[in-house]
């Protein structure tokens, strides 16, 4: 699997559906029937990757909205994206 970087393009995988639950996201992977949940910040990121986007754009979006250190933000978003990929919820479109 390719290393995810700030220049990676990510998009929601096929066979995945989601809905908003009071600002949080409920995600269902139709392939394995497993549900996942994201907090409001994770849901904001999830909503942004409904269409293909750069990881760097996600980082910039969160930095504009929240008072967080850039390095921490980058690491947290890359970790989240990697978890989403590992669970088959998003894919990389290079």
Short mmCIF file of C-alpha atoms in Angstrom, two decimals:
data_model
loop_
_atom_site.label_atom_id
_atom_site.label_comp_id
_atom_site.label_asym_id
_atom_site.label_seq_id
_atom_site.Cartn_x
_atom_site.Cartn_y
_atom_site.Cartn_z
CA UNK A 1 0.00 0.00 0.00
CA UNK A 2 1.27 3.46 -0.90
CA UNK A 3 2.30 5.83 1.88
CA UNK A 4 -0.33 8.50 2.44
CA UNK A 5 1.06 12.03 2.20
CA UNK A 6 -0.35 15.55 2.19
CA UNK A 7 -0.44 15.30 -1.62
CA UNK A 8 -2.52 12.10 -1.67
CA UNK A 9 -6.03 12.33 -3.09
CA UNK A 10 -8.62 10.41 -1.12
CA UNK A 11 -12.25 9.57 -1.78
CA UNK A 12 -14.92 7.46 -0.11
CA UNK A 13 -14.67 3.83 -1.21
CA UNK A 14 -17.36 2.04 -3.17
CA UNK A 15 -19.80 0.03 -1.04
CA UNK A 16 -19.71 2.59 1.80
CA UNK A 17 -22.70 4.63 2.95
CA UNK A 18 -22.96 7.24 5.67
CA UNK A 19 -25.31 9.65 7.35
CA UNK A 20 -25.13 12.63 9.67
CA UNK A 21 -26.18 12.13 13.29
CA UNK A 22 -26.28 15.48 15.11
CA UNK A 23 -22.98 16.61 13.60
CA UNK A 24 -21.32 13.22 13.91
CA UNK A 25 -21.02 10.65 11.11
CA UNK A 26 -22.29 7.07 11.07
CA UNK A 27 -20.58 5.03 8.37
CA UNK A 28 -21.46 1.55 7.14
CA UNK A 29 -19.10 -0.62 5.11
CA UNK A 30 -21.52 -2.70 3.03
CA UNK A 31 -18.84 -5.30 2.25
CA UNK A 32 -18.44 -6.45 5.86
CA UNK A 33 -21.51 -4.91 7.54
CA UNK A 34 -19.43 -3.04 10.11
CA UNK A 35 -20.56 0.37 11.38
CA UNK A 36 -18.12 3.14 12.29
CA UNK A 37 -18.65 6.48 13.99
CA UNK A 38 -16.81 9.79 13.74
CA UNK A 39 -16.91 12.74 16.11
CA UNK A 40 -17.79 16.20 14.75
CA UNK A 41 -14.26 16.97 13.51
CA UNK A 42 -13.96 13.53 11.92
CA UNK A 43 -17.40 14.02 10.37
CA UNK A 44 -16.28 17.36 8.88
CA UNK A 45 -13.31 15.58 7.29
CA UNK A 46 -15.55 12.71 6.14
CA UNK A 47 -17.97 15.13 4.48
CA UNK A 48 -15.08 16.77 2.65
CA UNK A 49 -13.92 13.48 1.13
CA UNK A 50 -17.32 12.59 -0.32
CA UNK A 51 -15.72 13.92 -3.49
CA UNK A 52 -12.03 13.39 -4.17
CA UNK A 53 -9.82 15.85 -2.27
CA UNK A 54 -6.21 16.35 -1.30
CA UNK A 55 -5.18 15.45 2.24
CA UNK A 56 -3.46 18.88 2.37
CA UNK A 57 -6.84 20.56 1.72
CA UNK A 58 -8.27 18.70 4.73
CA UNK A 59 -5.38 19.89 6.89
CA UNK A 60 -5.83 23.50 5.77
CA UNK A 61 -9.59 23.33 6.41
CA UNK A 62 -9.08 22.15 10.01
CA UNK A 63 -6.27 24.66 10.67
CA UNK A 64 -8.53 27.53 9.56
CA UNK A 65 -11.36 26.45 11.83
CA UNK A 66 -9.55 25.20 14.95
CA UNK A 67 -6.65 26.52 17.02
CA UNK A 68 -4.32 23.55 16.65
CA UNK A 69 -0.61 23.12 15.98
CA UNK A 70 0.08 22.34 12.29
CA UNK A 71 2.22 19.28 13.02
CA UNK A 72 -0.36 17.80 15.39
CA UNK A 73 -3.13 18.50 12.87
CA UNK A 74 -1.19 16.85 10.01
CA UNK A 75 -0.35 13.79 12.11
CA UNK A 76 -3.93 13.39 13.37
CA UNK A 77 -5.45 13.71 9.89
CA UNK A 78 -2.93 11.32 8.33
CA UNK A 79 -3.65 8.84 11.14
CA UNK A 80 -7.41 9.16 10.57
CA UNK A 81 -7.07 8.72 6.80
CA UNK A 82 -4.88 5.64 7.31
CA UNK A 83 -7.47 4.15 9.69
CA UNK A 84 -10.23 4.83 7.16
CA UNK A 85 -8.15 3.14 4.44
CA UNK A 86 -7.33 0.16 6.69
CA UNK A 87 -11.07 -0.31 7.31
CA UNK A 88 -11.92 -0.07 3.60
CA UNK A 89 -13.86 3.17 3.99
CA UNK A 90 -11.76 5.40 1.74
CA UNK A 91 -9.34 4.84 -1.10
CA UNK A 92 -6.44 6.78 -2.58
CA UNK A 93 -6.91 8.26 -6.05
CA UNK A 94 -3.42 9.15 -7.23
#
